[in-house]
Short mmCIF file of C-alpha atoms in Angstrom, two decimals:
data_model
loop_
_atom_site.label_atom_id
_atom_site.label_comp_id
_atom_site.label_asym_id
_atom_site.label_seq_id
_atom_site.Cartn_x
_atom_site.Cartn_y
_atom_site.Cartn_z
CA UNK A 1 11.97 -14.43 6.75
CA UNK A 2 13.11 -13.18 10.18
CA UNK A 3 10.57 -10.64 11.85
CA UNK A 4 12.49 -7.60 12.90
CA UNK A 5 13.14 -8.18 16.94
CA UNK A 6 10.17 -6.46 18.73
CA UNK A 7 12.64 -4.23 20.58
CA UNK A 8 12.36 -1.68 17.55
CA UNK A 9 9.00 0.40 18.03
CA UNK A 10 6.58 0.05 15.07
CA UNK A 11 4.86 2.96 13.16
CA UNK A 12 1.98 3.40 10.29
CA UNK A 13 1.28 6.39 8.21
CA UNK A 14 -1.94 7.66 7.23
CA UNK A 15 -2.03 9.88 3.87
CA UNK A 16 -4.95 12.10 3.53
CA UNK A 17 -5.84 13.54 0.28
CA UNK A 18 -7.99 13.31 -2.88
CA UNK A 19 -4.98 14.51 -4.80
CA UNK A 20 -3.21 11.74 -4.00
CA UNK A 21 -5.24 9.08 -5.45
CA UNK A 22 -6.65 10.90 -8.36
CA UNK A 23 -3.31 10.94 -10.24
CA UNK A 24 -2.43 14.78 -9.79
CA UNK A 25 0.11 14.29 -6.99
CA UNK A 26 2.67 11.72 -6.29
CA UNK A 27 2.87 11.66 -2.42
CA UNK A 28 6.41 12.49 -1.38
CA UNK A 29 5.82 12.27 2.58
CA UNK A 30 5.80 8.40 3.10
CA UNK A 31 9.00 8.04 1.65
CA UNK A 32 10.44 10.44 3.57
CA UNK A 33 9.02 9.20 6.54
CA UNK A 34 10.01 5.48 5.80
CA UNK A 35 13.76 6.52 5.52
CA UNK A 36 13.60 9.00 8.62
CA UNK A 37 12.00 6.15 11.17
CA UNK A 38 14.35 3.57 9.81
CA UNK A 39 17.23 5.78 10.67
CA UNK A 40 15.96 5.90 14.17
CA UNK A 41 15.46 2.21 14.49
CA UNK A 42 11.88 2.34 14.11
CA UNK A 43 9.89 0.03 11.97
CA UNK A 44 7.31 1.48 9.40
CA UNK A 45 4.84 -1.24 9.14
CA UNK A 46 2.16 -0.21 6.78
CA UNK A 47 1.06 2.90 4.90
CA UNK A 48 -2.80 4.04 3.92
CA UNK A 49 -3.50 6.79 1.54
CA UNK A 50 -7.07 7.79 1.73
CA UNK A 51 -9.49 10.42 0.70
CA UNK A 52 -10.76 13.68 2.43
CA UNK A 53 -13.61 11.34 3.57
CA UNK A 54 -14.31 11.33 7.48
CA UNK A 55 -15.52 8.09 7.87
CA UNK A 56 -12.53 6.75 5.95
CA UNK A 57 -10.29 8.67 8.02
CA UNK A 58 -11.96 7.54 11.36
CA UNK A 59 -11.89 4.23 10.43
CA UNK A 60 -8.20 4.06 9.31
CA UNK A 61 -6.76 6.03 12.16
CA UNK A 62 -8.36 3.63 14.48
CA UNK A 63 -7.17 0.66 12.57
CA UNK A 64 -3.56 1.72 12.43
CA UNK A 65 -3.28 2.88 16.15
CA UNK A 66 -4.15 -0.79 16.96
CA UNK A 67 -1.40 -2.12 14.50
CA UNK A 68 1.71 0.27 15.56
CA UNK A 69 2.86 1.85 18.28
CA UNK A 70 2.96 5.14 16.55
CA UNK A 71 0.57 6.57 13.75
CA UNK A 72 1.78 9.76 11.53
CA UNK A 73 -0.91 11.58 9.44
CA UNK A 74 -0.24 13.85 6.77
CA UNK A 75 -2.71 16.38 5.00
CA UNK A 76 -5.94 17.85 5.55
CA UNK A 77 -5.35 20.44 8.23
CA UNK A 78 -5.27 23.67 6.74
CA UNK A 79 -7.61 26.17 6.40
CA UNK A 80 -9.81 25.22 3.57
CA UNK A 81 -13.10 23.01 3.14
CA UNK A 82 -11.32 20.03 2.24
CA UNK A 83 -9.10 20.04 5.43
CA UNK A 84 -11.09 17.88 7.58
CA UNK A 85 -8.21 15.92 9.22
CA UNK A 86 -8.84 17.44 12.82
CA UNK A 87 -12.57 16.48 13.25
CA UNK A 88 -11.50 12.92 12.03
CA UNK A 89 -9.01 12.42 14.48
CA UNK A 90 -11.24 13.97 17.29
CA UNK A 91 -14.13 11.39 16.30
CA UNK A 92 -11.73 8.45 16.31
CA UNK A 93 -10.81 8.97 19.83
CA UNK A 94 -14.10 10.49 20.90
CA UNK A 95 -13.09 13.70 21.72
CA UNK A 96 -14.44 16.92 21.20
CA UNK A 97 -12.76 19.75 19.03
CA UNK A 98 -12.65 23.37 19.81
CA UNK A 99 -10.33 26.11 19.62
CA UNK A 100 -7.04 26.25 21.50
CA UNK A 101 -6.30 29.33 23.02
CA UNK A 102 -2.18 28.26 22.88
CA UNK A 103 -3.17 27.60 18.93
CA UNK A 104 -4.59 30.74 18.51
CA UNK A 105 -1.97 32.79 19.92
CA UNK A 106 0.65 30.94 17.78
CA UNK A 107 -1.61 31.85 14.94
CA UNK A 108 -1.93 35.67 15.89
CA UNK A 109 1.87 36.21 16.41
CA UNK A 110 2.59 34.61 12.89
CA UNK A 111 0.18 36.50 11.06
CA UNK A 112 0.76 39.55 13.07
CA UNK A 113 4.30 39.51 12.22
CA UNK A 114 3.19 39.37 8.40
CA UNK A 115 0.95 42.52 9.10
CA UNK A 116 -2.22 39.99 8.27
CA UNK A 117 -5.38 39.29 10.07
CA UNK A 118 -6.36 35.89 11.67
CA UNK A 119 -9.35 35.42 9.55
CA UNK A 120 -12.17 33.06 10.03
CA UNK A 121 -10.80 30.44 7.58
CA UNK A 122 -7.36 30.98 9.39
CA UNK A 123 -8.80 30.74 13.01
CA UNK A 124 -9.82 27.18 11.82
CA UNK A 125 -6.58 26.09 12.35
CA UNK A 126 -6.88 26.60 15.84
CA UNK A 127 -9.18 24.07 16.49
CA UNK A 128 -7.78 20.55 18.13
CA UNK A 129 -9.20 17.63 19.75
CA UNK A 130 -9.51 17.96 23.82
CA UNK A 131 -6.17 17.47 25.35
CA UNK A 132 -4.09 17.41 22.07
CA UNK A 133 -0.21 18.67 22.73
CA UNK A 134 0.70 21.02 19.82
CA UNK A 135 3.36 20.38 17.11
CA UNK A 136 5.26 23.24 16.14
CA UNK A 137 5.50 24.72 12.72
CA UNK A 138 8.88 26.60 11.87
CA UNK A 139 7.47 27.10 8.10
CA UNK A 140 3.86 28.54 8.12
CA UNK A 141 2.79 29.21 11.62
CA UNK A 142 -0.33 26.67 11.78
CA UNK A 143 0.56 23.83 14.51
CA UNK A 144 0.34 19.83 14.14
CA UNK A 145 -1.30 18.23 17.10
CA UNK A 146 -0.15 15.01 18.92
CA UNK A 147 -3.50 12.95 20.34
CA UNK A 148 -2.29 9.82 22.29
CA UNK A 149 -0.16 7.99 20.01
CA UNK A 150 -1.44 9.69 16.80
CA UNK A 151 0.83 12.61 15.48
CA UNK A 152 -1.10 14.71 12.87
CA UNK A 153 1.16 16.40 10.29
CA UNK A 154 0.72 18.58 7.10
CA UNK A 155 0.62 17.56 3.93
CA UNK A 156 3.04 20.08 2.36
CA UNK A 157 6.68 18.24 2.37
CA UNK A 158 8.51 20.93 4.03
CA UNK A 159 5.89 21.31 6.59
CA UNK A 160 5.74 17.58 7.34
CA UNK A 161 9.40 17.08 7.29
CA UNK A 162 9.67 20.47 9.67
CA UNK A 163 7.08 18.95 12.26
CA UNK A 164 8.87 15.59 12.22
CA UNK A 165 12.01 17.40 13.24
CA UNK A 166 10.23 19.31 15.93
CA UNK A 167 9.34 16.00 17.57
CA UNK A 168 12.23 14.26 16.95
CA UNK A 169 13.53 14.37 20.85
CA UNK A 170 10.32 13.25 21.92
CA UNK A 171 10.44 9.60 19.76
CA UNK A 172 11.86 6.43 21.51
CA UNK A 173 14.35 5.22 19.44
CA UNK A 174 15.28 1.33 18.55
CA UNK A 175 18.41 -0.17 17.43
CA UNK A 176 19.45 0.66 13.97
CA UNK A 177 19.74 -1.93 11.22
CA UNK A 178 22.99 -2.15 9.40
CA UNK A 179 22.40 -2.41 5.82
CA UNK A 180 24.67 -3.57 2.88
CA UNK A 181 23.74 -3.39 -0.85
CA UNK A 182 25.58 -6.00 -2.97
CA UNK A 183 25.25 -4.67 -6.69
CA UNK A 184 25.53 -7.17 -9.42
CA UNK A 185 23.78 -7.96 -12.45
CA UNK A 186 21.54 -10.60 -14.20
CA UNK A 187 17.80 -12.11 -13.53
CA UNK A 188 17.25 -12.60 -9.78
CA UNK A 189 16.52 -16.08 -10.53
CA UNK A 190 19.93 -17.26 -10.96
CA UNK A 191 20.62 -16.22 -6.88
CA UNK A 192 17.38 -17.23 -5.70
CA UNK A 193 18.06 -20.76 -4.00
CA UNK A 194 21.20 -19.32 -2.67
CA UNK A 195 19.53 -16.29 -1.13
CA UNK A 196 16.84 -18.68 0.45
CA UNK A 197 19.76 -20.83 1.93
CA UNK A 198 21.61 -18.04 3.27
CA UNK A 199 19.00 -16.45 4.97
CA UNK A 200 18.00 -19.72 6.64
CA UNK A 201 21.51 -20.33 7.95
CA UNK A 202 21.74 -16.62 9.52
CA UNK A 203 20.11 -15.55 12.31
CA UNK A 204 18.47 -12.03 12.52
CA UNK A 205 19.32 -11.80 8.63
CA UNK A 206 16.92 -10.02 6.20
CA UNK A 207 17.59 -10.25 2.41
CA UNK A 208 15.66 -8.49 0.12
CA UNK A 209 16.45 -9.06 -4.06
CA UNK A 210 15.67 -6.01 -6.36
CA UNK A 211 15.79 -5.92 -9.71
CA UNK A 212 16.19 -2.89 -11.82
CA UNK A 213 13.01 -0.81 -13.18
CA UNK A 214 13.01 -2.05 -16.72
CA UNK A 215 12.16 -5.81 -15.74
CA UNK A 216 14.39 -7.08 -18.53
CA UNK A 217 17.66 -8.01 -16.41
CA UNK A 218 20.36 -5.51 -16.36
CA UNK A 219 21.24 -4.81 -12.57
CA UNK A 220 20.33 -6.35 -9.88
CA UNK A 221 20.62 -5.19 -6.20
CA UNK A 222 20.44 -7.67 -3.41
CA UNK A 223 20.49 -5.69 0.05
CA UNK A 224 21.29 -7.66 3.55
CA UNK A 225 19.97 -5.91 6.62
CA UNK A 226 20.29 -6.84 10.08
CA UNK A 227 20.77 -5.81 13.50
CA UNK A 228 23.99 -7.17 13.62
CA UNK A 229 26.47 -5.50 11.73
CA UNK A 230 28.78 -8.67 11.41
CA UNK A 231 25.95 -10.73 10.09
CA UNK A 232 25.08 -8.13 7.71
CA UNK A 233 28.65 -8.15 6.38
CA UNK A 234 29.50 -11.45 6.23
CA UNK A 235 26.16 -12.13 4.52
CA UNK A 236 27.19 -9.53 1.86
CA UNK A 237 30.38 -11.40 1.51
CA UNK A 238 28.26 -14.39 0.61
CA UNK A 239 26.36 -12.74 -1.97
CA UNK A 240 28.90 -11.38 -3.52
CA UNK A 241 30.29 -15.05 -3.84
CA UNK A 242 26.90 -15.96 -5.26
CA UNK A 243 27.43 -13.73 -8.13
CA UNK A 244 30.62 -14.74 -8.78
CA UNK A 245 29.55 -18.08 -8.76
CA UNK A 246 27.22 -17.27 -11.92
CA UNK A 247 30.25 -15.44 -13.54
CA UNK A 248 28.71 -12.03 -12.58
CA UNK A 249 31.33 -9.51 -10.70
CA UNK A 250 29.65 -7.89 -7.64
CA UNK A 251 30.45 -5.06 -5.09
CA UNK A 252 29.05 -4.06 -1.97
CA UNK A 253 28.11 -0.66 -0.53
CA UNK A 254 26.96 0.28 2.85
CA UNK A 255 23.51 1.25 2.67
CA UNK A 256 20.61 1.41 0.32
CA UNK A 257 21.21 2.64 -3.27
CA UNK A 258 18.42 3.92 -5.02
CA UNK A 259 18.61 4.03 -8.57
CA UNK A 260 15.53 5.74 -9.38
CA UNK A 261 12.06 6.41 -7.81
CA UNK A 262 10.85 2.72 -8.80
CA UNK A 263 9.07 -0.14 -7.13
CA UNK B 1 -17.96 17.70 -0.24
CA UNK B 2 -20.28 15.65 -2.70
CA UNK B 3 -19.26 12.11 -3.34
CA UNK B 4 -18.31 11.26 -6.84
CA UNK B 5 -21.45 9.47 -8.27
CA UNK B 6 -21.55 5.86 -7.62
CA UNK B 7 -21.74 5.00 -11.45
CA UNK B 8 -18.03 5.03 -11.63
CA UNK B 9 -16.50 1.83 -10.48
CA UNK B 10 -14.16 1.79 -7.60
CA UNK B 11 -10.43 0.45 -7.18
CA UNK B 12 -8.06 -0.05 -4.24
CA UNK B 13 -4.73 -0.96 -4.57
CA UNK B 14 -2.11 -2.82 -2.28
CA UNK B 15 1.40 -2.42 -2.95
CA UNK B 16 3.56 -5.23 -1.32
CA UNK B 17 7.45 -4.86 -0.34
CA UNK B 18 9.49 -4.32 2.86
CA UNK B 19 11.94 -1.96 0.47
CA UNK B 20 8.66 0.28 0.14
CA UNK B 21 8.74 0.75 4.02
CA UNK B 22 12.24 1.10 5.04
CA UNK B 23 13.41 4.21 3.03
CA UNK B 24 15.26 2.10 0.10
CA UNK B 25 12.49 2.44 -2.79
CA UNK B 26 9.98 5.18 -3.35
CA UNK B 27 6.83 3.56 -4.63
CA UNK B 28 6.07 4.54 -8.29
CA UNK B 29 3.19 2.37 -9.27
CA UNK B 30 0.52 3.87 -6.94
CA UNK B 31 0.84 7.12 -8.37
CA UNK B 32 1.02 5.71 -12.25
CA UNK B 33 -2.10 3.76 -11.53
CA UNK B 34 -3.87 6.49 -9.80
CA UNK B 35 -4.01 8.59 -13.04
CA UNK B 36 -4.41 5.51 -15.34
CA UNK B 37 -7.80 4.86 -13.44
CA UNK B 38 -8.83 8.31 -13.43
CA UNK B 39 -8.43 8.52 -17.19
CA UNK B 40 -10.77 5.43 -17.69
CA UNK B 41 -13.41 6.94 -15.18
CA UNK B 42 -12.78 4.52 -12.24
CA UNK B 43 -12.24 5.99 -8.68
CA UNK B 44 -8.98 4.91 -6.90
CA UNK B 45 -10.44 5.11 -3.20
CA UNK B 46 -7.57 3.71 -0.96
CA UNK B 47 -3.90 2.38 -1.46
CA UNK B 48 -2.18 0.44 1.15
CA UNK B 49 1.46 -0.36 1.51
CA UNK B 50 2.53 -3.54 3.54
CA UNK B 51 5.62 -5.84 4.27
CA UNK B 52 6.38 -9.16 2.68
CA UNK B 53 4.21 -10.76 5.42
CA UNK B 54 1.67 -13.52 4.75
CA UNK B 55 -1.33 -12.43 7.35
CA UNK B 56 -0.89 -8.47 6.72
CA UNK B 57 -1.06 -9.34 3.04
CA UNK B 58 -4.28 -11.65 3.59
CA UNK B 59 -5.96 -9.50 5.86
CA UNK B 60 -5.22 -6.37 3.49
CA UNK B 61 -6.64 -8.25 0.10
CA UNK B 62 -9.58 -9.17 2.15
CA UNK B 63 -10.32 -5.70 3.41
CA UNK B 64 -9.94 -3.84 0.27
CA UNK B 65 -12.34 -6.13 -1.70
CA UNK B 66 -14.91 -5.30 0.41
CA UNK B 67 -14.41 -1.88 -0.07
CA UNK B 68 -13.88 -1.46 -4.09
CA UNK B 69 -14.78 -3.23 -6.79
CA UNK B 70 -11.61 -3.95 -7.79
CA UNK B 71 -8.00 -4.47 -6.34
CA UNK B 72 -4.85 -4.43 -7.87
CA UNK B 73 -1.80 -5.57 -6.14
CA UNK B 74 1.93 -5.03 -6.93
CA UNK B 75 5.18 -6.98 -6.08
CA UNK B 76 6.05 -10.08 -4.44
CA UNK B 77 5.35 -12.14 -7.56
CA UNK B 78 8.90 -12.57 -8.75
CA UNK B 79 11.43 -16.16 -8.24
CA UNK B 80 12.99 -15.30 -4.70
CA UNK B 81 11.89 -16.23 -1.28
CA UNK B 82 10.44 -12.79 -0.32
CA UNK B 83 7.86 -13.19 -3.20
CA UNK B 84 5.07 -14.71 -1.35
CA UNK B 85 2.06 -12.82 -3.00
CA UNK B 86 0.76 -15.70 -4.70
CA UNK B 87 0.51 -17.89 -1.62
CA UNK B 88 -1.01 -14.79 0.07
CA UNK B 89 -3.53 -14.31 -2.70
CA UNK B 90 -4.52 -17.96 -2.60
CA UNK B 91 -5.06 -17.94 1.25
CA UNK B 92 -7.26 -14.75 1.11
CA UNK B 93 -9.38 -16.85 -1.41
CA UNK B 94 -9.17 -20.02 0.22
CA UNK B 95 -7.90 -21.55 -2.90
CA UNK B 96 -5.37 -23.98 -3.14
CA UNK B 97 -1.74 -22.98 -5.23
CA UNK B 98 -0.56 -25.05 -7.49
CA UNK B 99 1.67 -24.97 -10.96
CA UNK B 100 -0.52 -24.17 -14.13
CA UNK B 101 0.29 -25.85 -17.13
CA UNK B 102 -0.64 -22.69 -19.28
CA UNK B 103 2.07 -20.36 -17.22
CA UNK B 104 4.83 -22.99 -17.53
CA UNK B 105 4.31 -23.08 -21.10
CA UNK B 106 4.56 -19.28 -20.95
CA UNK B 107 7.93 -19.50 -19.00
CA UNK B 108 9.41 -22.29 -20.99
CA UNK B 109 8.88 -20.78 -23.89
CA UNK B 110 10.22 -17.20 -22.89
CA UNK B 111 13.45 -18.81 -21.60
CA UNK B 112 14.13 -21.04 -24.45
CA UNK B 113 14.20 -17.99 -26.65
CA UNK B 114 16.80 -16.82 -24.41
CA UNK B 115 18.63 -20.41 -24.66
CA UNK B 116 17.87 -20.44 -20.89
CA UNK B 117 16.35 -23.46 -18.65
CA UNK B 118 13.51 -23.10 -16.52
CA UNK B 119 15.15 -23.62 -13.03
CA UNK B 120 13.21 -24.33 -9.95
CA UNK B 121 13.08 -20.64 -8.93
CA UNK B 122 11.43 -19.95 -12.06
CA UNK B 123 9.15 -22.71 -12.20
CA UNK B 124 7.84 -20.84 -8.74
CA UNK B 125 6.34 -18.24 -11.07
CA UNK B 126 4.08 -20.71 -12.63
CA UNK B 127 2.04 -21.20 -9.17
CA UNK B 128 -1.11 -19.64 -9.41
CA UNK B 129 -4.27 -20.06 -6.92
CA UNK B 130 -6.75 -22.28 -8.52
CA UNK B 131 -9.12 -20.93 -11.31
CA UNK B 132 -6.74 -18.01 -11.73
CA UNK B 133 -6.57 -16.12 -14.85
CA UNK B 134 -3.18 -15.47 -16.46
CA UNK B 135 -1.86 -11.84 -17.39
CA UNK B 136 0.23 -11.52 -19.98
CA UNK B 137 4.01 -10.00 -19.03
CA UNK B 138 5.16 -8.52 -22.53
CA UNK B 139 8.34 -7.56 -20.64
CA UNK B 140 9.96 -10.51 -18.65
CA UNK B 141 7.35 -13.41 -19.38
CA UNK B 142 6.51 -14.42 -15.93
CA UNK B 143 2.56 -13.45 -15.88
CA UNK B 144 0.48 -11.93 -13.40
CA UNK B 145 -2.72 -13.65 -12.06
CA UNK B 146 -6.42 -12.63 -11.81
CA UNK B 147 -8.49 -13.99 -9.11
CA UNK B 148 -11.83 -12.80 -8.95
CA UNK B 149 -11.97 -8.80 -8.65
CA UNK B 150 -8.21 -9.05 -7.54
CA UNK B 151 -5.81 -8.20 -10.16
CA UNK B 152 -2.01 -9.42 -9.16
CA UNK B 153 0.72 -7.67 -10.92
CA UNK B 154 4.30 -7.13 -10.83
CA UNK B 155 6.26 -4.54 -8.49
CA UNK B 156 8.88 -3.64 -11.28
CA UNK B 157 7.11 -0.42 -12.76
CA UNK B 158 7.91 -1.17 -16.36
CA UNK B 159 5.98 -4.73 -15.86
CA UNK B 160 3.35 -3.57 -13.77
CA UNK B 161 2.49 -0.64 -16.34
CA UNK B 162 2.55 -3.32 -19.26
CA UNK B 163 0.62 -5.86 -17.35
CA UNK B 164 -2.22 -2.97 -16.87
CA UNK B 165 -2.25 -2.14 -20.59
CA UNK B 166 -2.87 -6.03 -20.88
CA UNK B 167 -5.99 -5.80 -18.87
CA UNK B 168 -7.15 -2.50 -20.16
CA UNK B 169 -9.65 -3.91 -22.54
CA UNK B 170 -11.42 -6.15 -19.80
CA UNK B 171 -11.99 -3.26 -17.60
CA UNK B 172 -15.09 -1.33 -17.14
CA UNK B 173 -14.93 2.25 -17.34
CA UNK B 174 -16.87 4.98 -15.98
CA UNK B 175 -17.51 8.36 -16.99
CA UNK B 176 -14.64 10.65 -17.04
CA UNK B 177 -14.20 13.78 -14.78
CA UNK B 178 -13.46 17.20 -16.37
CA UNK B 179 -10.67 18.72 -14.55
CA UNK B 180 -9.63 22.60 -14.93
CA UNK B 181 -6.46 23.79 -12.45
CA UNK B 182 -6.64 27.45 -11.39
CA UNK B 183 -3.11 28.51 -11.16
CA UNK B 184 -3.04 31.64 -8.54
CA UNK B 185 -0.73 32.75 -6.12
CA UNK B 186 -1.23 33.59 -2.15
CA UNK B 187 -1.96 31.82 0.83
CA UNK B 188 -5.00 29.48 0.40
CA UNK B 189 -6.73 30.87 3.82
CA UNK B 190 -7.48 33.84 1.49
CA UNK B 191 -9.91 32.13 -0.47
CA UNK B 192 -10.98 29.48 1.70
CA UNK B 193 -14.74 30.85 2.20
CA UNK B 194 -15.41 31.51 -1.19
CA UNK B 195 -14.37 27.89 -2.17
CA UNK B 196 -16.89 26.74 0.11
CA UNK B 197 -19.65 28.95 -0.98
CA UNK B 198 -18.71 28.03 -4.50
CA UNK B 199 -18.84 23.97 -3.77
CA UNK B 200 -21.91 24.42 -2.14
CA UNK B 201 -23.49 26.26 -4.68
CA UNK B 202 -22.48 24.15 -7.40
CA UNK B 203 -23.93 20.53 -7.80
CA UNK B 204 -21.40 17.77 -8.39
CA UNK B 205 -18.57 19.84 -8.14
CA UNK B 206 -15.56 19.11 -6.20
CA UNK B 207 -12.82 21.58 -5.02
CA UNK B 208 -9.33 21.13 -4.19
CA UNK B 209 -6.74 23.69 -2.71
CA UNK B 210 -2.88 22.72 -3.10
CA UNK B 211 -0.64 25.38 -1.81
CA UNK B 212 2.91 24.40 -3.28
CA UNK B 213 5.83 22.14 -1.53
CA UNK B 214 7.24 25.01 0.56
CA UNK B 215 4.33 25.97 2.47
CA UNK B 216 5.35 29.91 2.16
CA UNK B 217 2.95 30.93 0.10
CA UNK B 218 3.81 31.56 -3.55
CA UNK B 219 1.91 29.63 -6.10
CA UNK B 220 -1.62 28.15 -5.38
CA UNK B 221 -3.71 25.80 -7.62
CA UNK B 222 -7.44 25.52 -7.28
CA UNK B 223 -8.78 22.06 -8.84
CA UNK B 224 -12.08 22.08 -10.23
CA UNK B 225 -13.36 18.71 -11.22
CA UNK B 226 -17.06 17.61 -12.45
CA UNK B 227 -18.42 14.68 -14.30
CA UNK B 228 -20.34 17.81 -15.93
CA UNK B 229 -17.85 19.73 -18.14
CA UNK B 230 -19.96 22.72 -17.85
CA UNK B 231 -19.97 22.93 -14.06
CA UNK B 232 -16.08 22.47 -14.01
CA UNK B 233 -15.58 25.17 -16.69
CA UNK B 234 -17.92 27.61 -14.69
CA UNK B 235 -16.36 26.54 -11.02
CA UNK B 236 -13.11 27.58 -12.60
CA UNK B 237 -14.05 30.96 -13.85
CA UNK B 238 -15.41 31.69 -10.42
CA UNK B 239 -12.41 30.30 -8.71
CA UNK B 240 -10.47 33.22 -11.14
CA UNK B 241 -13.07 35.75 -9.93
CA UNK B 242 -12.18 35.06 -6.19
CA UNK B 243 -8.29 35.30 -6.73
CA UNK B 244 -8.94 38.57 -8.69
CA UNK B 245 -11.05 40.03 -5.87
CA UNK B 246 -7.77 39.26 -3.68
CA UNK B 247 -5.74 41.42 -6.10
CA UNK B 248 -4.18 38.28 -7.82
CA UNK B 249 -3.86 37.53 -11.62
CA UNK B 250 -4.96 33.86 -12.06
CA UNK B 251 -5.33 31.72 -15.26
CA UNK B 252 -6.86 28.16 -16.11
CA UNK B 253 -5.28 25.45 -17.55
CA UNK B 254 -7.18 22.03 -18.17
CA UNK B 255 -6.10 19.05 -16.30
CA UNK B 256 -3.92 18.50 -13.73
CA UNK B 257 -0.74 20.69 -13.55
CA UNK B 258 1.77 18.78 -10.96
CA UNK B 259 4.67 21.27 -10.24
CA UNK B 260 6.94 18.52 -8.61
CA UNK B 261 6.59 15.31 -6.55
CA UNK B 262 4.81 16.53 -3.71
CA UNK B 263 2.01 16.21 -1.54
#
């Protein structure tokens, strides 16, 4: 398969939280981030989910920032005892962590408006690694932080999403892919050889083949992606032809067509 | 936080597929596996999602099998050009990959029943690393494989789940956690100090604090987990007390209570 051209920046994500690994919570942030980055011409190259474990977070952050231009973390920046991400990020960069006056002011203003005090637990959320930039949190006050190329965001989806919007302007974008989904039917094995030939023949084309979630045939989607819109379109037409050669009617839709939350 | 006792086996997961990283597909298998393993007393310690990239798969499998007793992979074992997992697993173990007579027989029987031929593309699904054990696929024929401690499963959720059921009998189980969810309301910062004190006071207790998805207060769940059912129950009672001390009524439910697919 052709790799995406290197002019698209790369990103990785680290989702932090025991609840994501014991079956309690199905992570929502990785999927949101994936689509959000793709729309901005940025390639998400890896996601990791780890526990609230200091060493595991430190090692994962350091692995991922070697692998990708940008790293996004989610989770573990709240006021409770299981919120250990800030200290782990400090350790990953070998930076001391201390209370930020600017962050404390933000928290004071936020809670003052609600007529509440900044308790010791809340005050923990003003601690940042030295030199970190703050990321505004329009939902619940307590800011995220950026240290170098690592964006440290909240795990609560509404806050995670709001923090992404807050940093949107500062991210360097790459060229967007044009995507066509060809929707047909039948087992993917019938098209396999044709798809190989097609991908080899067209430079800059990436093809994905996605059977439905039942595994028993039925709908089959072939996704054609390229930085070159003409290549993606011609590939989709060719895939429609492959379906027809198998006696199956197919139609093409621009973009992704997710049938259900399946893998 | 107390670590889970080492008598629980550990597991890691590697989900493979470009579609999981470009926004097309929201992975469903990691969440299913997490709950499935927890019910069997096995700790899922890390999940990684990577692209259909040979080197990335090889490196990730080798990292994860050093970290955990068991590794589960999903995706990339179908008949099309983007199905490269089997070769990557062979490379990770430095084992040659070749056609398995047993696997080919399974495919032949499966397609014969449907009156279809085993085409070259389908025949690819009979290739396995040397010495691999086959994992039955009750949904669509083509087997998964086990190599050492690595279980190589399909990405289509219905097939992934069926393959897990097929290997259930051979997995060594650990002791199960008892879980109570205490459901109250309000910002988690109000309970933070009490939760720290509680977790320190009770041996073998793990507490998680989970605000709702909006980030604007409202429902708050505190989850108490322990291998000792009495510890989990007494902790839940104590947490109800913490809520009441803040003027909030709370009630306790056994197990996890997921409000929505949020992180």
